Coordinates of C-alpha atoms in Angstrom, one line a residue:
Chain U
M614 CA 0.1 0.1 -0.2
S615 CA 1.3 3.4 -1.1
I616 CA 2.1 5.8 1.7
A617 CA 0.9 9.5 0.9
Q618 CA 3.5 12.8 1.4
Q619 CA 0.7 14.8 2.8
L620 CA -2.8 14.6 3.8
G621 CA -5.7 14.4 1.3
T622 CA -7.7 16.6 3.7
K623 CA -7.6 19.9 5.4
H624 CA -9.8 19.0 8.5
L625 CA -10.1 15.8 10.3
L626 CA -13.9 15.4 10.6
G627 CA -14.1 11.7 10.3
I628 CA -12.6 8.4 8.8
K629 CA -14.8 8.4 5.9
D630 CA -13.1 11.3 4.3
L631 CA -9.6 9.8 4.7
S632 CA -8.0 7.6 2.0
A633 CA -5.8 4.3 3.1
A634 CA -2.9 5.9 2.0
D635 CA -3.9 8.7 4.5
I636 CA -4.1 6.4 7.2
Q637 CA -0.7 5.0 6.5
L638 CA 0.7 8.2 6.7
I639 CA -0.8 9.2 10.1
F640 CA 0.6 5.6 11.5
E641 CA 3.8 6.4 10.0
T642 CA 4.4 9.6 11.7
A643 CA 2.8 8.5 14.8
D644 CA 5.6 5.9 14.8
S645 CA 8.2 8.8 15.0
F646 CA 6.3 10.5 17.5
K647 CA 6.0 7.7 19.6
E648 CA 9.8 7.5 19.9
V649 CA 9.9 11.1 20.9
I650 CA 7.2 10.6 23.6
N651 CA 9.8 8.0 25.1
R652 CA 12.5 10.3 25.3
P653 CA 14.2 11.7 28.3
I654 CA 12.5 15.3 27.0
K655 CA 8.9 14.2 25.5
K656 CA 9.0 17.5 23.4
V657 CA 9.7 18.8 19.9
P658 CA 9.2 22.6 18.5
S659 CA 7.4 21.6 15.4
L660 CA 4.2 23.7 16.3
R661 CA 5.6 26.7 18.1
D662 CA 4.2 29.0 16.2
I663 CA 0.5 27.5 16.1
T664 CA -2.3 28.1 18.4
I665 CA -5.0 25.3 19.3
V666 CA -8.1 25.7 20.9
N667 CA -9.8 22.4 22.4
L668 CA -13.8 23.0 22.5
F669 CA -15.3 20.5 24.7
F670 CA -19.3 20.9 24.4
E671 CA -19.5 17.4 25.9
D672 CA -17.6 15.9 29.1
S673 CA -14.2 14.3 28.5
T674 CA -11.2 13.2 30.4
R675 CA -9.1 10.9 28.1
T676 CA -9.6 12.8 25.2
R677 CA -9.1 16.1 26.2
I678 CA -6.0 15.1 28.3
S679 CA -4.8 13.2 25.3
F680 CA -5.0 16.1 22.7
E681 CA -3.7 18.7 25.4
L682 CA -0.8 16.5 25.9
A683 CA -0.2 15.8 22.3
E684 CA -0.4 19.7 21.8
K685 CA 1.9 20.7 24.3
R686 CA 4.5 18.2 23.2
L687 CA 4.4 19.7 20.1
S688 CA 4.9 23.4 21.5
A689 CA 1.9 24.8 20.4
D690 CA 0.1 27.5 22.3
V691 CA -3.2 25.8 23.9
L692 CA -6.5 27.2 24.6
N693 CA -9.2 25.1 26.8
F694 CA -12.7 25.6 26.8
S695 CA -15.5 23.6 28.2
A696 CA -19.0 24.6 27.7
S697 CA -20.2 24.2 31.0
S698 CA -18.2 27.6 31.9
S699 CA -18.9 29.5 28.9
S700 CA -21.1 32.0 27.2
V701 CA -22.9 28.9 25.9
K702 CA -25.0 28.9 28.8
K703 CA -26.0 32.5 28.0
G704 CA -27.5 31.3 24.3
E705 CA -24.7 32.1 22.3
T706 CA -24.4 30.2 18.9
L707 CA -21.8 27.5 18.0
L708 CA -20.9 29.9 15.3
D709 CA -20.5 33.1 17.2
T710 CA -18.7 31.4 20.0
V711 CA -16.1 29.7 17.3
N712 CA -15.7 32.9 15.3
N713 CA -15.2 35.0 18.6
I714 CA -12.2 32.6 19.1
L715 CA -11.0 32.6 16.1
A716 CA -10.8 36.4 16.3
M717 CA -7.7 36.1 18.5
K718 CA -6.0 34.4 15.9
V719 CA -6.2 30.6 16.6
D720 CA -5.1 28.1 13.7
M721 CA -6.7 25.0 14.8
V722 CA -9.9 23.7 16.6
V723 CA -10.1 20.4 18.0
M724 CA -13.9 20.1 19.1
R725 CA -16.4 17.7 20.7
H726 CA -19.9 18.2 20.7
P727 CA -23.3 16.5 21.4
A728 CA -24.6 17.1 17.7
A729 CA -23.5 15.1 15.0
G730 CA -22.2 16.9 11.9
A731 CA -21.3 19.8 14.2
P732 CA -17.5 20.0 13.1
H733 CA -18.5 19.4 9.1
F734 CA -20.8 22.7 9.6
L735 CA -17.9 24.6 11.2
A736 CA -15.5 23.6 8.5
R737 CA -17.8 25.0 6.2
H738 CA -18.1 28.2 7.8
I739 CA -14.5 28.9 9.3
N740 CA -11.0 28.9 7.6
A741 CA -9.2 27.2 10.4
S742 CA -8.3 23.7 10.6
I743 CA -10.9 21.4 12.4
I744 CA -10.4 18.1 14.4
N745 CA -13.3 16.2 15.5
A746 CA -12.9 14.9 18.7
G747 CA -16.4 13.2 18.8
D748 CA -19.6 14.2 17.1
G749 CA -22.8 12.9 18.9
T750 CA -23.3 9.4 17.8
H751 CA -21.4 10.1 14.4
E752 CA -17.4 10.0 14.4
H753 CA -14.6 9.9 16.8
P754 CA -11.8 9.8 14.2
T755 CA -8.4 10.2 16.5
Q756 CA -9.8 7.0 18.5
A757 CA -10.2 5.0 15.8
L758 CA -7.0 5.6 14.3
L759 CA -5.5 4.8 17.9
D760 CA -7.2 1.6 17.9
A761 CA -6.1 0.5 14.1
Y762 CA -2.7 1.5 15.2
S763 CA -2.9 -0.4 18.5
I764 CA -4.0 -3.5 16.3
R765 CA -1.3 -2.6 14.0
E766 CA 1.5 -2.4 16.6
K767 CA 0.5 -5.6 18.0
T768 CA -0.3 -8.1 15.3
G769 CA 1.4 -6.1 12.2
D770 CA -0.6 -5.3 8.8
L771 CA -4.4 -5.1 9.4
Q772 CA -5.2 -6.7 6.0
G773 CA -7.6 -9.8 6.9
K774 CA -7.2 -9.6 10.6
K775 CA -10.8 -10.2 12.2
V776 CA -11.8 -7.7 14.6
A777 CA -15.2 -7.9 16.5
I778 CA -16.9 -4.9 18.1
F779 CA -18.9 -5.4 21.0
G780 CA -21.7 -3.5 22.8
D781 CA -23.7 -0.3 22.4
I782 CA -22.8 -0.1 18.6
L783 CA -26.1 1.9 17.9
H784 CA -25.1 4.9 20.3
S785 CA -21.2 4.5 19.7
R786 CA -19.5 7.1 17.3
V787 CA -16.2 5.1 18.4
A788 CA -17.9 1.9 16.4
L789 CA -18.8 3.8 13.1
S790 CA -15.2 5.6 12.8
N791 CA -13.7 2.0 13.7
I792 CA -15.8 0.0 10.9
F793 CA -14.8 2.9 8.6
C794 CA -10.9 2.7 9.6
L795 CA -11.1 -1.2 9.8
K796 CA -12.7 -1.5 6.3
K797 CA -10.0 1.0 4.8
L798 CA -7.3 -0.9 6.0
G799 CA -8.8 -4.3 5.0
A800 CA -9.5 -5.9 8.3
E801 CA -13.0 -8.2 8.4
V802 CA -15.2 -6.6 10.9
T803 CA -18.2 -8.0 12.9
V804 CA -20.1 -6.3 15.2
C805 CA -21.8 -8.1 18.2
G806 CA -24.5 -7.0 20.5
P807 CA -27.9 -7.2 21.7
P808 CA -30.4 -6.7 18.7
T809 CA -31.7 -3.3 19.9
L810 CA -28.3 -2.0 20.0
I811 CA -27.3 -2.8 16.4
P812 CA -28.4 -0.1 14.4
R813 CA -30.4 -1.4 11.2
H814 CA -28.6 -1.9 7.8
I815 CA -25.2 -1.4 9.3
Q816 CA -24.3 -4.4 7.1
E817 CA -24.4 -2.2 4.4
L818 CA -20.9 -0.8 5.7
G819 CA -19.7 -4.2 4.4
V820 CA -19.5 -5.5 8.5
Q821 CA -21.0 -8.8 9.9
V822 CA -23.5 -8.8 12.5
S823 CA -23.9 -11.1 15.4
Y824 CA -26.0 -11.7 18.5
D825 CA -23.9 -14.5 19.8
L826 CA -21.3 -13.4 22.1
R827 CA -19.5 -16.9 21.9
K828 CA -19.3 -17.4 18.4
T829 CA -17.9 -13.9 17.7
L830 CA -15.5 -14.6 20.3
L831 CA -14.4 -17.7 18.8
W832 CA -14.2 -16.0 15.1
C833 CA -12.1 -12.8 15.9
D834 CA -8.1 -12.1 16.4
V835 CA -9.4 -8.8 18.4
A836 CA -12.1 -7.7 20.7
N837 CA -12.8 -4.1 20.9
I838 CA -15.6 -3.8 23.8
L839 CA -17.5 -0.6 24.1
R840 CA -19.5 0.7 26.7
I841 CA -23.0 1.0 27.2
Q842 CA -24.0 4.8 26.7
M843 CA -26.4 5.1 29.5
E844 CA -26.6 8.9 28.9
R845 CA -27.7 8.6 25.1
Q846 CA -30.3 6.0 25.8
D847 CA -33.4 7.6 25.8
I848 CA -35.5 4.7 25.9
R849 CA -34.7 1.0 27.4
Y850 CA -32.9 -1.2 25.2
F851 CA -32.5 -4.1 27.7
P852 CA -34.2 -5.0 30.6
S853 CA -31.0 -4.1 33.1
L854 CA -27.3 -4.0 33.2
R855 CA -27.3 -7.2 35.1
E856 CA -29.0 -8.8 32.3
Y857 CA -26.9 -7.1 29.9
A858 CA -23.5 -8.3 32.0
L859 CA -24.9 -11.9 32.1
H860 CA -25.5 -11.8 28.1
F861 CA -22.8 -9.9 26.6
G862 CA -20.3 -9.0 29.4
I863 CA -16.9 -10.6 28.7
N864 CA -15.0 -12.3 31.4
K865 CA -12.2 -14.5 32.2
T866 CA -14.3 -17.7 31.9
L867 CA -15.3 -17.1 28.9
L868 CA -12.1 -16.2 27.3
D869 CA -10.1 -19.1 28.9
S870 CA -12.7 -21.3 27.1
L871 CA -11.4 -19.9 23.7
D872 CA -9.1 -22.0 21.7
R873 CA -6.5 -19.1 21.6
P874 CA -6.0 -15.8 23.1
I875 CA -7.7 -12.8 21.7
I876 CA -6.3 -9.2 21.9
I877 CA -8.9 -7.2 24.3
M878 CA -9.5 -3.6 23.7
H879 CA -11.7 -0.7 25.3
P880 CA -11.8 2.8 24.4
G881 CA -12.6 3.9 27.8
P882 CA -14.5 4.6 30.2
I883 CA -14.7 1.1 31.6
N884 CA -17.5 0.2 33.1
R885 CA -16.0 -2.8 35.0
G886 CA -18.2 -5.5 35.9
V887 CA -20.8 -4.7 33.2
E888 CA -19.3 -5.2 29.8
I889 CA -16.0 -6.4 30.9
T890 CA -14.8 -8.0 34.0
S891 CA -11.5 -6.6 35.8
D892 CA -9.8 -9.6 35.5
V893 CA -10.0 -9.3 31.8
A894 CA -9.6 -5.6 31.8
D895 CA -6.4 -5.8 33.3
S896 CA -5.2 -9.1 31.8
E897 CA -1.8 -9.9 29.6
H898 CA -3.9 -9.8 26.7
S899 CA -5.5 -6.4 27.4
I900 CA -3.8 -3.5 25.5
I901 CA -6.0 -1.0 26.9
L902 CA -3.4 1.1 28.6
Q903 CA -1.2 1.1 25.2
Q904 CA -4.2 2.6 23.3
V905 CA -4.2 5.4 25.8
E906 CA -0.4 6.1 25.2
N907 CA -0.7 5.8 21.5
G908 CA -3.3 7.9 21.6
V909 CA -1.1 10.6 22.3
A910 CA 1.5 9.6 19.4
I911 CA -1.6 9.5 16.8
R912 CA -2.9 12.9 17.9
M913 CA 0.4 14.5 17.7
A914 CA 0.6 13.0 13.9
V915 CA -2.9 14.4 13.1
L916 CA -2.0 17.8 14.3
Y917 CA 1.5 17.4 12.9
L918 CA 0.0 16.9 9.5
L919 CA -2.8 19.1 9.4
A920 CA -0.7 22.0 10.6
A921 CA 1.8 21.2 7.5
Q922 CA -1.6 22.4 5.5
L923 CA -2.1 25.6 7.3
P924 CA -1.4 28.5 5.0
Q925 CA 2.5 29.2 5.0
A926 CA 3.4 31.5 7.5
Chain R
M326 CA 18.2 17.7 -13.9
S327 CA 21.2 19.7 -15.8
D328 CA 24.5 18.3 -16.7
E329 CA 26.4 16.9 -14.1
R330 CA 30.2 17.2 -13.0
V331 CA 32.0 14.9 -10.9
I332 CA 33.6 16.7 -8.1
L333 CA 35.3 14.1 -6.1
T334 CA 36.0 10.4 -7.7
R335 CA 36.0 7.1 -6.1
E336 CA 39.7 7.0 -5.4
R337 CA 39.7 10.6 -4.2
F338 CA 36.4 10.0 -1.9
A339 CA 38.3 6.9 -0.1
L340 CA 41.2 9.2 0.4
T341 CA 39.1 11.6 1.8
M342 CA 37.4 9.3 4.2
E343 CA 40.3 7.7 5.4
R344 CA 41.8 11.5 6.1
L345 CA 38.8 12.4 8.1
C346 CA 38.6 9.1 10.3
R347 CA 42.6 10.0 11.1
Q348 CA 41.7 13.6 12.2
L349 CA 39.1 12.1 14.3
I350 CA 41.9 9.4 16.2
E351 CA 44.2 12.7 16.0
T352 CA 41.6 14.7 18.0
Y353 CA 40.0 12.2 20.1
D354 CA 42.2 9.7 20.8
G355 CA 40.9 6.9 22.9
F356 CA 37.5 8.4 21.9
E357 CA 36.6 8.1 25.7
D358 CA 33.1 10.2 26.6
T359 CA 33.0 10.8 23.0
C360 CA 30.2 9.9 20.5
M361 CA 29.6 10.3 17.0
I362 CA 26.0 11.0 15.8
G363 CA 24.9 11.1 12.3
V364 CA 22.2 13.3 11.0
Q365 CA 19.2 11.5 9.5
P366 CA 18.6 11.0 6.6
R367 CA 21.6 11.7 4.3
G368 CA 24.2 12.0 7.2
I369 CA 24.0 8.4 8.4
Y370 CA 25.5 6.8 5.4
L371 CA 28.7 9.0 6.0
A372 CA 28.3 8.1 9.8
N373 CA 27.8 4.6 9.3
R374 CA 31.0 4.3 7.4
I375 CA 33.1 6.5 9.7
H376 CA 31.7 4.5 12.6
Q377 CA 32.8 1.3 11.1
R378 CA 36.1 2.5 9.7
L379 CA 37.3 4.0 13.3
L380 CA 36.2 0.7 14.9
Q381 CA 38.8 -1.2 12.5
M382 CA 41.4 1.5 12.8
T383 CA 41.4 2.0 16.6
G384 CA 40.5 -1.7 17.4
L385 CA 37.9 -0.7 20.0
P386 CA 35.0 -2.9 20.8
Q387 CA 32.8 0.0 20.7
L388 CA 32.0 3.3 19.8
K389 CA 29.3 5.4 21.0
Y390 CA 27.0 6.2 17.9
G391 CA 23.5 7.2 17.4
Q392 CA 21.2 8.4 14.5
L393 CA 19.3 11.7 14.9
D394 CA 16.4 12.8 13.1
I395 CA 15.6 16.7 12.9
T396 CA 12.4 16.7 11.1
F397 CA 10.6 17.9 13.9
Y398 CA 12.9 20.4 14.8
R399 CA 13.6 22.3 11.4
D400 CA 12.9 25.9 11.1
D401 CA 10.6 25.6 7.7
F402 CA 7.9 23.5 8.7
R403 CA 5.0 25.4 7.0
R404 CA 7.2 27.0 4.8
R405 CA 7.7 23.9 2.2
D406 CA 5.1 22.9 -0.1
K407 CA 4.8 19.4 1.6
P408 CA 5.9 18.2 5.1
L409 CA 9.0 16.4 5.3
A410 CA 8.7 12.6 6.3
P411 CA 10.3 12.0 9.3
S412 CA 13.1 9.1 9.6
A413 CA 13.9 6.9 12.6
T414 CA 16.2 8.5 15.3
Q415 CA 18.2 6.0 17.1
M416 CA 19.9 7.2 20.5
D417 CA 20.4 4.6 23.2
F418 CA 22.5 6.9 25.1
I419 CA 22.2 10.6 26.6
V420 CA 24.8 12.9 25.6
E421 CA 25.2 14.7 29.2
D422 CA 29.0 15.7 29.3
K423 CA 30.0 14.0 26.1
N424 CA 32.0 15.1 23.1
V425 CA 29.8 15.2 20.4
V426 CA 30.8 14.7 16.7
L427 CA 27.9 15.6 14.5
I428 CA 27.9 13.9 11.0
D429 CA 26.4 15.6 7.8
D430 CA 27.2 14.8 4.3
V431 CA 26.5 18.4 3.0
L432 CA 27.0 21.6 4.8
Y433 CA 24.6 24.4 3.1
T434 CA 22.8 27.0 5.1
G435 CA 23.6 25.7 7.8
R436 CA 20.0 25.2 9.1
T437 CA 20.2 21.7 9.4
I438 CA 22.9 22.0 11.6
Q439 CA 20.9 24.4 13.9
A440 CA 18.2 22.0 13.9
A441 CA 20.7 19.1 15.0
L442 CA 21.9 21.3 17.9
T443 CA 18.5 21.9 19.0
A444 CA 17.2 18.0 18.7
L445 CA 20.5 17.6 20.7
N446 CA 19.7 19.5 23.7
H447 CA 17.1 17.5 24.3
Y448 CA 19.6 14.5 24.9
G449 CA 21.6 16.3 27.5
R450 CA 24.3 18.9 27.6
P451 CA 27.1 17.8 25.7
R452 CA 30.7 19.2 27.0
S453 CA 31.6 19.9 23.2
V454 CA 30.1 19.5 19.9
E455 CA 32.2 19.5 16.8
L456 CA 30.9 19.1 13.3
L457 CA 32.0 16.7 10.4
V458 CA 30.8 17.2 6.9
L459 CA 32.2 15.8 4.0
V460 CA 31.2 18.6 1.8
D461 CA 31.5 22.4 2.6
R462 CA 29.5 24.7 0.4
R463 CA 31.2 27.7 2.4
F464 CA 29.9 30.8 0.3
N465 CA 26.0 29.6 0.7
R466 CA 25.5 29.9 4.6
H467 CA 22.5 31.6 6.2
L468 CA 23.7 31.0 9.6
P469 CA 27.0 31.3 11.5
V470 CA 27.7 27.6 11.3
Q471 CA 31.3 26.1 10.6
A472 CA 32.7 22.8 10.2
D473 CA 35.4 21.4 12.3
F474 CA 36.2 18.5 10.0
V475 CA 35.8 19.1 6.3
G476 CA 36.2 16.4 3.4
I477 CA 36.0 19.0 0.6
T478 CA 35.4 22.4 0.0
I479 CA 33.1 23.4 -2.8
D480 CA 32.7 27.3 -4.0
A481 CA 29.1 26.7 -5.9
L482 CA 26.4 29.3 -7.0
D483 CA 23.4 28.9 -4.8
E484 CA 21.6 27.7 -7.8
A485 CA 23.9 24.6 -7.9
Y486 CA 23.2 21.1 -6.0
V487 CA 25.6 19.0 -4.9
R488 CA 25.0 15.3 -4.4
V489 CA 26.7 12.9 -2.6
E490 CA 26.1 9.1 -3.8
W491 CA 27.1 6.2 -2.1
Q492 CA 27.8 2.7 -3.0
E493 CA 25.2 1.5 -0.7
T494 CA 22.5 3.6 -2.6
H495 CA 24.1 4.3 -6.2
G496 CA 26.7 1.6 -6.7
E497 CA 29.7 3.9 -6.5
D498 CA 30.9 6.2 -3.9
C499 CA 31.3 10.0 -5.4
I500 CA 30.4 13.6 -5.3
L501 CA 28.4 15.4 -8.1
L502 CA 27.8 18.8 -8.7
F503 CA 24.7 19.8 -10.9
A504 CA 24.1 23.5 -12.3
D505 CA 20.6 23.6 -10.8
K506 CA 18.5 22.3 -8.2
P507 CA 16.2 19.1 -8.8
A508 CA 12.7 19.9 -8.7
A509 CA 11.1 20.4 -5.2
G510 CA 9.7 17.1 -4.0

């Protein structure tokens, strides 16, 4: 597979807009940044003349810290914004908020928003480079990139690898971005969960659907386990968390009964004892903390490659 | 690309390499507290050769040798058409209180060396840094950078382009001078 010299897009709105060559370029660049963040001094001056605002209209721990760290490791100036302590509460529109921030000469915007398409809307109306850090139940591109990168690191090329995504597929932006990313890299994907939490027509994306946890675990090389997103569930999709854990929770006994070990992933936050038990999350086959480390390298790569596309200084 | 002119043939090339190694031995004697660092991407061919030859000549069991990528330290980020692809950094030691010999193939504007010095700072505070280059284009400097060990000095116009070819990559060691720079890539 050929590697691009520069990204084909000015923004990172979703994996859908990236080519396989773009993704490979991000991975190759992340390899270099991973070496940087393991040095005694983990910082390079590349983005020293760039200002980045992190606009978080929705709560986040991992993603916000990971982006902030990536920005700081690249020597960018960083502004943090969270909706709960801002004029959004006073009724300001998204476009006004962002335009006011950009008037202060900000070059890049990292945004998380509860509405799907919010970063796409911004991209149409402003000049700064936009990185989607999660928009509603739509996409979470950097999570998918770091997931695929973590699999690549563990198993090599993704071509032909069997990846299963378990849990709340319906409300998950991680699932959708992962599906786009894995398919573009040539992996086979199965989604598995209760029928009520699997979107209709998801097969159109080229994935298989399964409602049988054990069968899917036997099939896959990698299990990416998602959280039940209670905050997005307006109706009851299953009788109780206890019943969910009983039918779709992944535990050690179940994994021990398989014919070979599989790689365990989780984008966090983990609900221990619901979708995954502690002994699985902390087991030797779990790469959950590597995912977090790789997140910083991937975000550095994305910021670096997008900053290269900004108008010349 | 325009006509090329060979300015250092294979035989002369070998002599020059030999002289550079002997100069290093003369200066650094037992190479205690001394390390060689090749600048990625093109400086490492020269650095590899010098490292190997020095091991042969001195009979030392090892010499500290690293490869430093300076892509993220360059001052022309966003001033080029395309971002530069980074190469691998391989530094399994820190340079704190060491004598560093920085090795690159061509010294031209001096900006690469400036970036290399910045990058080097991230591996500690060296006692001294000296610069070894195969080619010094002495009339094209943008910054006050001078080499301490020079293979050959070339007076060329700014439009000209100097390329060092290696047996490993091109089949023969030689240095070529072109009247024009290659198209930006």
